[in-house]
XYZ file of C-alpha atoms in Angstrom:
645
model
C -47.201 -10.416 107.428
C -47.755 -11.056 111.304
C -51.499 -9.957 111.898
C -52.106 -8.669 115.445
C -55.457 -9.452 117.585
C -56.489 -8.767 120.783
C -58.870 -11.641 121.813
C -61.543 -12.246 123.976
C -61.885 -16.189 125.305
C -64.787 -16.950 127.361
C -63.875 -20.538 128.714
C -63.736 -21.857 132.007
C -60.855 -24.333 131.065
C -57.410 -22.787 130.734
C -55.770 -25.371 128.968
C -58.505 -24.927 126.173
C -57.889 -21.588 125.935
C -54.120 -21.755 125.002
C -54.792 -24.471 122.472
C -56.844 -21.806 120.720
C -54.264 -19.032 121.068
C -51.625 -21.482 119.791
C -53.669 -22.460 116.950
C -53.989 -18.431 115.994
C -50.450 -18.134 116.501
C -49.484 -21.061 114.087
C -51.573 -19.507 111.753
C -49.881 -16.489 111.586
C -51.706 -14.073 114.112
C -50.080 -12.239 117.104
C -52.348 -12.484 119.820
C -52.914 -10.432 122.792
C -55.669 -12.428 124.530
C -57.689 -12.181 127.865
C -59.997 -15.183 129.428
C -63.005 -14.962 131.404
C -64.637 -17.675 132.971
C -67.978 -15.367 134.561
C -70.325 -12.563 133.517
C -69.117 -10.168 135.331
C -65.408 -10.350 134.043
C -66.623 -10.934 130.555
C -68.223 -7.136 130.814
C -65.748 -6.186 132.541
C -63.347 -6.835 129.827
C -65.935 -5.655 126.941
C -66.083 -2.103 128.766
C -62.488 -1.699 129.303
C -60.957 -3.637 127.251
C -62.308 -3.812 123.545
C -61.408 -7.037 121.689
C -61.294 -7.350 118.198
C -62.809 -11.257 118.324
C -64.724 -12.974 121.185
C -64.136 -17.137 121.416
C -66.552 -18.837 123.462
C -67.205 -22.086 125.268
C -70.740 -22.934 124.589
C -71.468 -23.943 128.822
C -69.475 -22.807 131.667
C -70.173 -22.819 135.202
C -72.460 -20.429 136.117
C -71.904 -19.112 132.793
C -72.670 -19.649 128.626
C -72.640 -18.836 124.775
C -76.006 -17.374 125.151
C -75.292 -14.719 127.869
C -71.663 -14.070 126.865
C -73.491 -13.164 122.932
C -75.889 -10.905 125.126
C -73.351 -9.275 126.630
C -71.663 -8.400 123.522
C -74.651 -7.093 122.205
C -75.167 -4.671 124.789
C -71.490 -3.349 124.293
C -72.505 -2.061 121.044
C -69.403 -3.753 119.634
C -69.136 -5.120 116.404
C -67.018 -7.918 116.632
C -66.965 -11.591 115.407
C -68.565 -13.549 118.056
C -66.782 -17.396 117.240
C -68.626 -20.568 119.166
C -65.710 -23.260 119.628
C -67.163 -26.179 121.680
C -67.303 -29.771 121.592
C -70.914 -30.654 123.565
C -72.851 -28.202 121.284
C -75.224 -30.426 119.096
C -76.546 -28.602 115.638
C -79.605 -28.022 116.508
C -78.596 -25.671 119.546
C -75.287 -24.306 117.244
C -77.876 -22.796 114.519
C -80.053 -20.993 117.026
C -76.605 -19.497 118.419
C -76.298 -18.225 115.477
C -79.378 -17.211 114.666
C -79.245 -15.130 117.691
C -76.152 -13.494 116.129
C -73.041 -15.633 116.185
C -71.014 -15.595 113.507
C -69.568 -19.299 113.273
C -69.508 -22.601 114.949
C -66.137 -24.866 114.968
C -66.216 -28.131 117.056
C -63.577 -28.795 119.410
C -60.975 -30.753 117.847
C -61.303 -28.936 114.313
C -58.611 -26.549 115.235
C -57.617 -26.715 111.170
C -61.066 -24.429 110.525
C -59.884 -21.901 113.191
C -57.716 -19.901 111.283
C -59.737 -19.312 108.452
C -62.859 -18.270 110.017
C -61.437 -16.278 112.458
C -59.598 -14.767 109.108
C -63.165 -14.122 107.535
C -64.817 -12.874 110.283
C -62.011 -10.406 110.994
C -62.301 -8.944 107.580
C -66.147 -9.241 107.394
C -66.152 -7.028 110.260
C -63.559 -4.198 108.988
C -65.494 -4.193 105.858
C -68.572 -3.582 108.028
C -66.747 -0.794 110.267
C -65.713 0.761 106.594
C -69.273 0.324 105.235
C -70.867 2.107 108.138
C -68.272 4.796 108.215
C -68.919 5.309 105.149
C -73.070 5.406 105.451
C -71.773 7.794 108.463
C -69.930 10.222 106.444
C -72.745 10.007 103.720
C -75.234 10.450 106.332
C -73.926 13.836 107.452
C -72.697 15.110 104.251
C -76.853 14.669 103.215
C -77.212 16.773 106.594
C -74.746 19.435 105.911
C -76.007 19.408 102.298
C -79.511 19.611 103.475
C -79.016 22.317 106.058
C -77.323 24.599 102.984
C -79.588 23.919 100.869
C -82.709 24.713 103.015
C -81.104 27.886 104.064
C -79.290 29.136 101.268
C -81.169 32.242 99.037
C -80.400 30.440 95.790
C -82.643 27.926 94.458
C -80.471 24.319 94.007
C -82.131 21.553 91.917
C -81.526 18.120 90.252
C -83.485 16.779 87.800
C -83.300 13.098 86.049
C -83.216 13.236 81.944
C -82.999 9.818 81.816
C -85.050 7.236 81.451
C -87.424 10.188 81.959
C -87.202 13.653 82.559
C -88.247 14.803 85.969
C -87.413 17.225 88.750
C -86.410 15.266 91.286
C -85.337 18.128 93.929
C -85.665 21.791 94.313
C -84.204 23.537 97.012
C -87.064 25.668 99.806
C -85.676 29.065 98.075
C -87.747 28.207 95.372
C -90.383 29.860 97.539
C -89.089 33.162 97.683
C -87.618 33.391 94.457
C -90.656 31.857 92.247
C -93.197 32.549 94.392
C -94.505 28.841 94.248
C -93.466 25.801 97.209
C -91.091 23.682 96.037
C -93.278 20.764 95.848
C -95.684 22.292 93.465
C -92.173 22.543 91.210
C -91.235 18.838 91.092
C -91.999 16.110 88.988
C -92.852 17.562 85.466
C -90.136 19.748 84.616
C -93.050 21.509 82.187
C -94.238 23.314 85.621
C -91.133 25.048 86.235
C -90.617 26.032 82.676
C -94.274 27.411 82.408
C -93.292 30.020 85.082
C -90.622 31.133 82.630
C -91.187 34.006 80.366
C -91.901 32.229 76.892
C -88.983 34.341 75.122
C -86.854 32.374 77.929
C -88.420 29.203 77.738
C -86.698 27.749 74.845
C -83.088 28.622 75.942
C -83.698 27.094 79.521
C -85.155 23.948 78.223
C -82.212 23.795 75.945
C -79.495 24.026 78.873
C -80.903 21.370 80.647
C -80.110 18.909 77.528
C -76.493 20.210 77.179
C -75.453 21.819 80.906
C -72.918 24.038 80.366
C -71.414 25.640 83.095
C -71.343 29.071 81.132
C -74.253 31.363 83.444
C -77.701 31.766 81.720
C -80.121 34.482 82.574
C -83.552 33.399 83.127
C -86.715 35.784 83.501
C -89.355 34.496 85.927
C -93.046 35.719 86.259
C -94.421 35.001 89.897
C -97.837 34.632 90.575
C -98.118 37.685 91.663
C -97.068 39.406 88.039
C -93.986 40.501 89.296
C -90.795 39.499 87.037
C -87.622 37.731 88.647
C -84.308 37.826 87.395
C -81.847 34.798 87.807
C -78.507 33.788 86.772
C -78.391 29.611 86.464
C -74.905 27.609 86.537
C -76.022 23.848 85.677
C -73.597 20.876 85.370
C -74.708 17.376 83.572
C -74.188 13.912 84.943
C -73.505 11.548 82.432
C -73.547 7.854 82.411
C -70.760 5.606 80.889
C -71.704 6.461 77.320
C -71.074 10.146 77.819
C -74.589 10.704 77.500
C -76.049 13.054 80.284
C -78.539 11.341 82.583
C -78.911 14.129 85.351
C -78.869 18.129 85.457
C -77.827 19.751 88.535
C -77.360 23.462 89.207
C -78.333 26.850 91.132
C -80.465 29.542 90.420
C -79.503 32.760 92.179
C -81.944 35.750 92.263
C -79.920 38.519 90.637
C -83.407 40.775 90.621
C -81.728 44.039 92.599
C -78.639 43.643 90.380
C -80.262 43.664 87.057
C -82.637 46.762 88.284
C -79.114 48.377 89.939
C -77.735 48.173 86.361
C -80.895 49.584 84.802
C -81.349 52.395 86.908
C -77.202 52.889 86.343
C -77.961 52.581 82.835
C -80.527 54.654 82.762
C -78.649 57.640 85.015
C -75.446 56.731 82.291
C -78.030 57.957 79.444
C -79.022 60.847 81.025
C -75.924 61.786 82.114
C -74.998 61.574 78.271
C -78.048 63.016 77.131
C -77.221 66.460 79.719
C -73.499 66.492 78.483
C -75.008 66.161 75.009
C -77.419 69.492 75.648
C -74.773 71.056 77.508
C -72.403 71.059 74.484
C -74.694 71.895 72.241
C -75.504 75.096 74.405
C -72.272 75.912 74.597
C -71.983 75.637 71.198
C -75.120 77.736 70.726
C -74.273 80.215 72.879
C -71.451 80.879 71.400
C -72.803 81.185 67.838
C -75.446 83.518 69.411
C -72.667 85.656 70.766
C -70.934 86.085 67.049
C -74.142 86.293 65.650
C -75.362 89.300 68.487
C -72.431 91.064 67.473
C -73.506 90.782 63.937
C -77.010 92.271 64.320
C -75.603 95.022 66.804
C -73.658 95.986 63.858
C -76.057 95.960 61.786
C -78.789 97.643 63.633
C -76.284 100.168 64.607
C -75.526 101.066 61.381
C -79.040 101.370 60.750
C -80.062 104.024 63.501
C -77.022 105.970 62.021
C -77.761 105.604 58.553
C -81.431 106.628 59.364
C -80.311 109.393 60.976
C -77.626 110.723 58.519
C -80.573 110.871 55.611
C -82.436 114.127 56.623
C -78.333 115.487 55.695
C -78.513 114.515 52.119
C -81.649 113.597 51.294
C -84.825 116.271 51.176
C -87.293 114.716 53.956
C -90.740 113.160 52.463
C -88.943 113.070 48.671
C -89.479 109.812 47.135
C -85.791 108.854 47.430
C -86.095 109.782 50.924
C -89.042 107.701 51.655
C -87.805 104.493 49.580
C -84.299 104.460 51.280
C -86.099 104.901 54.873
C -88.323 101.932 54.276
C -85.098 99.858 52.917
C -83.481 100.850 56.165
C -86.636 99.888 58.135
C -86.642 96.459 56.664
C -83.181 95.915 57.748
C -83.905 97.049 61.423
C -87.341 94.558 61.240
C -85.058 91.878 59.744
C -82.002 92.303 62.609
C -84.619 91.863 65.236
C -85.872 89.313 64.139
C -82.616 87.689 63.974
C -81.847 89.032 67.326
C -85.333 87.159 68.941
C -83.969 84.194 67.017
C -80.581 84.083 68.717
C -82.113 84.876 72.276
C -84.396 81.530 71.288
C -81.124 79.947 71.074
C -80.182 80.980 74.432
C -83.454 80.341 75.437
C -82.573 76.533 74.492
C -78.876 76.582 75.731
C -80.239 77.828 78.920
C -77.620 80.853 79.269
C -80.283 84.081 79.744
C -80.388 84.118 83.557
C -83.774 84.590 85.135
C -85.165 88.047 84.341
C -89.211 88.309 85.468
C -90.786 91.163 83.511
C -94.179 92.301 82.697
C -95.733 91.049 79.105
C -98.875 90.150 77.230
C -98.585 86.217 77.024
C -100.509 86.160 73.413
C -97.083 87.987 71.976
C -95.168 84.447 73.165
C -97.814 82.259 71.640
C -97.530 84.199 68.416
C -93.657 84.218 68.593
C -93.941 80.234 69.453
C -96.318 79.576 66.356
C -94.507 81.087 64.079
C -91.096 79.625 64.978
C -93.067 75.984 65.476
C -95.489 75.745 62.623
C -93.465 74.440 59.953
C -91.146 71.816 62.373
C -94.832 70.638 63.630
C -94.985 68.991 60.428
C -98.132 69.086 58.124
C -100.063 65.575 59.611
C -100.449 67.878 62.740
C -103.314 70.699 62.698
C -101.720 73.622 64.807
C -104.166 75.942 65.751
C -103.767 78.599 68.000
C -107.019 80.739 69.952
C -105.517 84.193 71.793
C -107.694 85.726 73.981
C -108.619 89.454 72.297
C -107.896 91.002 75.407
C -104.508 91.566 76.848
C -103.150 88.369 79.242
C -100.275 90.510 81.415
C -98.005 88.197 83.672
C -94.812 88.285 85.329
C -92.991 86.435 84.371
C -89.064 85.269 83.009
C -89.794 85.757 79.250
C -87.122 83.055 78.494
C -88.825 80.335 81.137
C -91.771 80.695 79.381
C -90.557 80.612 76.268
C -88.908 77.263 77.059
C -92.050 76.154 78.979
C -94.176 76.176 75.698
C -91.758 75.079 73.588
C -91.369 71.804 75.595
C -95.126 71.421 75.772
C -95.286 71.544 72.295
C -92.545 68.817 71.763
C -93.910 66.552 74.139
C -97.555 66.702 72.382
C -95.669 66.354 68.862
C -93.981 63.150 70.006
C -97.821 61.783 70.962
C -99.273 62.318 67.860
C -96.628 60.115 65.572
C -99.572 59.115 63.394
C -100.743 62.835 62.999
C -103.251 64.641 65.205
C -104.668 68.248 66.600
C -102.851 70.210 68.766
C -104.218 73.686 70.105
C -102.632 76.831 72.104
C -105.116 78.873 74.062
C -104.894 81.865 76.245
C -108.017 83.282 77.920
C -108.131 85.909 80.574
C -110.272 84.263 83.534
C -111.639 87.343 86.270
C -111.911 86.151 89.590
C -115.313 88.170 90.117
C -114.381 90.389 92.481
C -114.471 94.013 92.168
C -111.024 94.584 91.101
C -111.540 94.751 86.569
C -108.291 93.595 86.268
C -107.486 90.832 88.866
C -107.859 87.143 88.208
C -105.706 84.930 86.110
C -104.292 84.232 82.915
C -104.455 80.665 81.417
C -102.316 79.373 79.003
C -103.646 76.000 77.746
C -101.999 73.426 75.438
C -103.998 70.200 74.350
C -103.218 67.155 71.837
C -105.260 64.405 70.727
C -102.471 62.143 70.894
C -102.009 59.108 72.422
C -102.542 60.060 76.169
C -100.827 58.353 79.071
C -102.296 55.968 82.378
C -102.944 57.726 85.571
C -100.474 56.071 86.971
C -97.890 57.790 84.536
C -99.628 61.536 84.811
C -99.923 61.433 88.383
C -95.654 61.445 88.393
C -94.977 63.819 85.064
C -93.900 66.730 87.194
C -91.036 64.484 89.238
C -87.584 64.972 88.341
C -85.401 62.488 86.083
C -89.548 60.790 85.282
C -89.915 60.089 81.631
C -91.451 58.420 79.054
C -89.391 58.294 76.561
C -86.110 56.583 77.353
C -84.657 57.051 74.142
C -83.863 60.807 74.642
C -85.707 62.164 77.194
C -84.293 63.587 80.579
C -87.145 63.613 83.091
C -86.444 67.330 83.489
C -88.801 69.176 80.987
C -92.026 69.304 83.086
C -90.565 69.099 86.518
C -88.822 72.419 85.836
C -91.812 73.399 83.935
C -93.910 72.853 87.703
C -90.584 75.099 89.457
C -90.886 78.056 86.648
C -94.622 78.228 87.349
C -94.615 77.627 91.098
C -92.237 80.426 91.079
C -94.691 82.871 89.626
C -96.851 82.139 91.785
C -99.351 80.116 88.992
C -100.555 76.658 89.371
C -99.931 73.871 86.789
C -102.007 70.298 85.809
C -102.486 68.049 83.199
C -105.272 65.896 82.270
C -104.451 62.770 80.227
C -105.841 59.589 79.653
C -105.000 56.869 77.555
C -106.044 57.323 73.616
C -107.792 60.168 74.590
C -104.669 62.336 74.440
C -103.627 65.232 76.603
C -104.147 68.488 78.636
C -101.518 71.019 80.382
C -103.527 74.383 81.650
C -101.104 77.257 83.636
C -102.651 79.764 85.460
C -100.304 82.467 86.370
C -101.589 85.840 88.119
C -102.846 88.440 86.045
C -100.425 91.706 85.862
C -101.807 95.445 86.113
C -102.328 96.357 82.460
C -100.781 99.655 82.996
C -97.404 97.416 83.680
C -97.075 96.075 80.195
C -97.501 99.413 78.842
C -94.942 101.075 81.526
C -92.394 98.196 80.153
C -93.043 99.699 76.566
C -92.975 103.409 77.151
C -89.637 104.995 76.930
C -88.831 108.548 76.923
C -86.242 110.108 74.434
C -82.861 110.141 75.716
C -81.085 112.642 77.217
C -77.560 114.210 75.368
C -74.324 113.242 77.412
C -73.221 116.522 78.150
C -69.906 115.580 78.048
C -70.048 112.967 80.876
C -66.691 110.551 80.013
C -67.690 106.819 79.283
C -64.872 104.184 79.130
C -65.496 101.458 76.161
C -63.767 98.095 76.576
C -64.939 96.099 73.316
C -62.874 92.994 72.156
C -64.250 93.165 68.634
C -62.977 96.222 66.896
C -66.220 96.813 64.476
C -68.368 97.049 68.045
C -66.252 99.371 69.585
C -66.589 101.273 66.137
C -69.837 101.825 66.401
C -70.671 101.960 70.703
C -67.932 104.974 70.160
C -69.604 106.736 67.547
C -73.070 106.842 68.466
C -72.336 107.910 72.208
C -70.092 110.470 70.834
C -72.657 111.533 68.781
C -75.140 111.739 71.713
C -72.606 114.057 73.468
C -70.410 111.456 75.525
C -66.725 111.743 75.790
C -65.662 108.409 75.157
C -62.695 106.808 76.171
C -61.818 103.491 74.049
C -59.530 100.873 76.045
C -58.527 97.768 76.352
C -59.141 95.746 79.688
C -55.287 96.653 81.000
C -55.678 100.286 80.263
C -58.959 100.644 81.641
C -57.713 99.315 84.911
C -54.557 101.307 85.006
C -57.284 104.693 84.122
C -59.057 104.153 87.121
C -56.054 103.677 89.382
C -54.778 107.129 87.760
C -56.026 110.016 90.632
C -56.696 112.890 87.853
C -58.947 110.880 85.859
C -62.515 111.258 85.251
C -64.749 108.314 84.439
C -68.783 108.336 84.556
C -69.236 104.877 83.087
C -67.339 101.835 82.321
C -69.103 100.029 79.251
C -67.769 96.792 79.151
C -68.994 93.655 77.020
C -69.503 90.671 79.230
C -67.337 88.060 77.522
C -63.435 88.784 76.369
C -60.696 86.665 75.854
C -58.381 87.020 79.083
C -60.024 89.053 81.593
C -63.866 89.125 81.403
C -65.938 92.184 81.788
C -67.166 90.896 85.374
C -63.271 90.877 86.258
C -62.631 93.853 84.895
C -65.285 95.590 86.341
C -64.417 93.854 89.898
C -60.987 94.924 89.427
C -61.862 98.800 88.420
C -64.562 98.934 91.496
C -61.052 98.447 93.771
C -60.324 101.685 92.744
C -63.369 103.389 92.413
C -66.002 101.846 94.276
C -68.481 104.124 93.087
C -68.526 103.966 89.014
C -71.563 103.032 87.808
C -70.768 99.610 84.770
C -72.915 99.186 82.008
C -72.277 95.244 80.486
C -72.882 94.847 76.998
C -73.950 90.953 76.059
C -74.796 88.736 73.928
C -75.067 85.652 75.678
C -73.053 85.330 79.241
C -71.183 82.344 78.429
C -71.837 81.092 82.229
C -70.671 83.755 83.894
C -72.303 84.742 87.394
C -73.497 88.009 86.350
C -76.024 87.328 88.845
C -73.314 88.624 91.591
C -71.742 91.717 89.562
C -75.579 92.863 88.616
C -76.490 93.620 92.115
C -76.746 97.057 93.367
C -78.138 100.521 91.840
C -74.893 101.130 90.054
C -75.021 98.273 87.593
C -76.975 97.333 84.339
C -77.358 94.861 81.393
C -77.556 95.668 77.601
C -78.103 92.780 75.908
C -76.768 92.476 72.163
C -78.392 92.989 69.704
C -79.279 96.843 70.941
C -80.496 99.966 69.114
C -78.655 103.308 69.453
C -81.638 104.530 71.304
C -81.247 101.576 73.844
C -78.032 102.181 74.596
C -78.426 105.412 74.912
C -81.787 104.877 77.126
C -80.120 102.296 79.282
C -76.703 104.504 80.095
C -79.646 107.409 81.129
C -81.402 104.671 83.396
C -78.216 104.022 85.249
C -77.272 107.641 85.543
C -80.369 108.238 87.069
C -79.923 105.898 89.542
């Protein structure tokens, strides 16, 4: 194949310079050539007219070997540079070449030509190749450098073999590790030391076998703070298969791995409120059956009390033994009853009520519910104040308020431990006998918590203990006692266990025994009450004791009790409704009858609200809440209460 050059032939003699083309051309080159006798045409052609080979005379006119070379040089081209020339001796030849010539043929060996020119020619393209190559090497380092000095993942290379060291580690390393990267290289035992140790041994193991599977790697900085990273290594390997190299990235995933904590985290208490809200619903609605029980119950006890003095000779010993029987039963159903509202308490369905109480009767109630769950490793002792501690307060809140103290000092004492109750009426020394406050203090010897964990126990969703709590015990404890008007701390310190005092504003004593006093009930006179009762047994008994106080009582069903109050001629005092019924509830119903008579005063009847807004049909003078289980005498007291106003 015909090889085509575009020559360069600095020689004063023309004839000489077609013997050399025609030697190229016999030897199988196609030759485009140019000759140039002078300096200035022999830069002249190097500028504008590149050759791929240069021939040259070794003395010209005016002109030579030596300056033609120079001028080639300064072109920057890298071409072969051939002296052909019969005068030349050796001597002069070898400094030519020294000076950067490539070959020497004499005049007259025009059988050399060929293959030199041949040698050079390919010499030089392998040199063009070579340095493109060192080119495109050169700025693929560059572009490899300038990512790797500005990327946020760390990128490293270390040799296994002959020996193991860390031959490169990107400038991220700063950021992520905390350390400069050339504290990091060399020993590979300096980056694995900042490695947590349960790490270590996994991370030492990838960089024998690189897979490109991603490992996660915990990092301690010098600082103490921990650092998260996801590596993706690959092995070189030699012709054996064995690896030789590791190379790989290791990207900070820090803020994902916290995300998906925190995510976590909200996930469980998500769970752990759809947990408590199904399990109040499920309370609530066993409180509700069970309310209806004990209504029934004490009911039936009122009238069975009352019935006696007919058949039975008052203060006889048969008398006395079946009033005492009957007594016990009442004692027993309220007892059950302050065990159901408990249960509400728990399921969080009593909406807020603030009333007037002596705060030693909810320590008492609390100890006796808590003292055998405590467990018998814990010493439970509870100190009451002997004078009254009045506050105002919602009874439930503060039911729930103790309760949770109580848990949470429990749970620090899992070895066993002390745990007091106190109340203590403090006076604020001013003339006023009964001002001040009332403190309720609860105290474990448990295992206490840092500062830096007691300084955030009231904020929301802050806990503990991960496993089940919520975050949501104290800080709603802080809102229930803000919103009395008290103040709430804790004292805790670690080993030393802990300290929650509530002060709350002491109440008028007077008020607690205003709450208490009731006055005997009036007779009905014949006003006309309208019962809407879903169980049958209920509606029994609400009947039968209002007719007995001297009520006409109307008993209906949610329909007919609407279409009675549309109806112009009839009379209707007060609708007595329970709160919860299947298909229209009482806070419909009573909505509904209120369209037609604005005016009628509603008595609800409940035993838990199952959720209902009662909140909105309980405003105004005309409306009142009975909750289950009742007495005759408080239904009767609370209809008189709502009549009067």
């Amino acid at each position: 194949m015909t090889e085509r050059i575009r020559l360069l032939i600095c020689e004063d003699c023309a004839d000489d310079a077609v013997l050399i083309v025609r030697s190229l051309v016999r030897g199988g080159f196609e030759v485009d050539y140019e000759r140039a006798a002078t300096a200035a045409a022999t830069a002249e052609a190097l500028r504008m007219r590149p050759p791929d080979l240069v021939i040259s005379d070794y003395a010209m006119p005016g002109f030579g070997a030596e300056a033609a070379l120079a001028l080639l040089r300064e072109s920057g081209l890298d071409v072969p540079f051939i002296l052909v020339s019969g005068r030349v001796g050796e001597e002069l030849a070898a400094a030519l070449m020294r000076s950067g010539a490539h070959d020497f043929i004499l005049k007259g060996s025009a059988a050399r030509l060929v293959p030199v020119v041949r040698r050079e020619l390919r010499q030089a393209q392998a040199r063009r190749e070579r340095r493109a190559a060192q080119e495109a090497l050169r700025q693929s380092e560059s572009r490899f450098r300038l990512i790797a000095e500005h990327a946020p993942d760390v990128l490293f290379r270390c040799q296994l073999r002959p020996r193991r060291e860390v031959e490169y580690i990107s400038p991220a390393a700063s950021v992520v590790f905390g350390r400069p990267p050339q504290e990091l290289c060399g020993d590979p035992g300096e980056l694995f030391s900042s490695a947590l140790p349960e790490d270590r041994e996994r991370l030492e193991a990838s960089w024998q076998e690189p897979r490109v599977e991603p490992l996660t790697v915990r990092w301690k900085r010098p600082d103490g703070t921990v650092v998260w990273t996801e590596q993706r290594a690959v092995a070189l390997r030699d012709e054996t298969g064995r690896a030789v190299a590791v190379e790989g990235i290791l990207r900070d995933i820090t803020d994902r791995v916290l995300a998906d904590q925190e995510r976590e985290q909200l996930q469980q208490q998500l769970r752990q409120a759809e947990r408590l809200e199904s399990l109040g619903r499920l309370a609530g609605g066993i409180a509700h059956d069970f309310n209806n029980l004990l209504t029934l119950i004490l009911g039936r006890a009122d009238l069975a009390l009352a019935d006696l003095s007919q058949y039975l000779p008052q203060d006889s010993s048969q008398d006395a033994a079946l009033r005492s029987d009957l007594d016990i039963i009442r004692r027993l159903a309220e007892r059950g009853g302050a065990l159901t509202r408990r249960l509400l308490v728990f399921s969080r369905q009593e909406p807020l009520n603030p009333q007037t109480f002596d705060i030693n009767e909810v320590v008492a109630d609390t100890e006796r519910v808590l003292r055998g769950a405590i467990g018998e490793d814990i010493e439970f002792v509870v100190e009451l104040d002997p004078a009254p501690c009045p506050v105002v307060i919602d009874r439930g809140e503060l039911e729930r308020l103790l309760l949770n103290l109580v848990a949470n000092a429990r749970r620090a004492m899992p070895d066993g431990g002390k745990l007091v109750v106190q109340t203590a009426r403090v006076l604020d020394g001013g003339e006023d006998p009964y001002g001040g406050e009332v403190r309720l203090t609860v105290s474990d010897t448990g295992t206490g918590m840092p500062q830096e964990v007691a300084k955030r126990v009231f904020e929301p969703f802050f806990t503990t203990d991960s496993a089940t709590g919520t975050g949501l015990g104290l800080s709603m404890a802080y809102g229930v006692v803000k919103g009395a008007g008290g103040k709430i701390g804790l004292r805790s310190e670690t080993g030393e266990g802990t300290t929650v005092r509530i002060e709350l504003p002491a109440a008028e004593p007077g008020d607690v025994a205003a709450d208490a006093l009731q006055r005997s009930p009036r007779d009905g006179d014949g006003r006309t009450i309208v019962v809407v009762e879903d169980d049958d047994d209920i509606r029994d008994l609400v009947t039968l004791i209002l007719r007995r106080s001297g009520y006409n009582v109307v008993d209906a069903s949610q329909h007919s009790a609407m279409d009675l109050a549309r109806t112009k001629d009839a009379h209707i005092d007060v609708l007595l409704t329970d709160v919860v019924m299947p298909g229209i509830s009482g806070i419909e119903l009573a909505r509904r009858v209120r369209e037609a008579r604005p005016d009628v005063p509603v008595l609800f009847m409940s035993g838990h609200t199952g959720g209902a807004l009662v909140e909105d049909a309980f405003q105004g003078p005309a409306t009142a809440l009975i909750r289950k289980p009742f007495t005759a005498f408080e239904l009767r007291a609370a209809l008189d209460r709502l009549l009067d106003r």
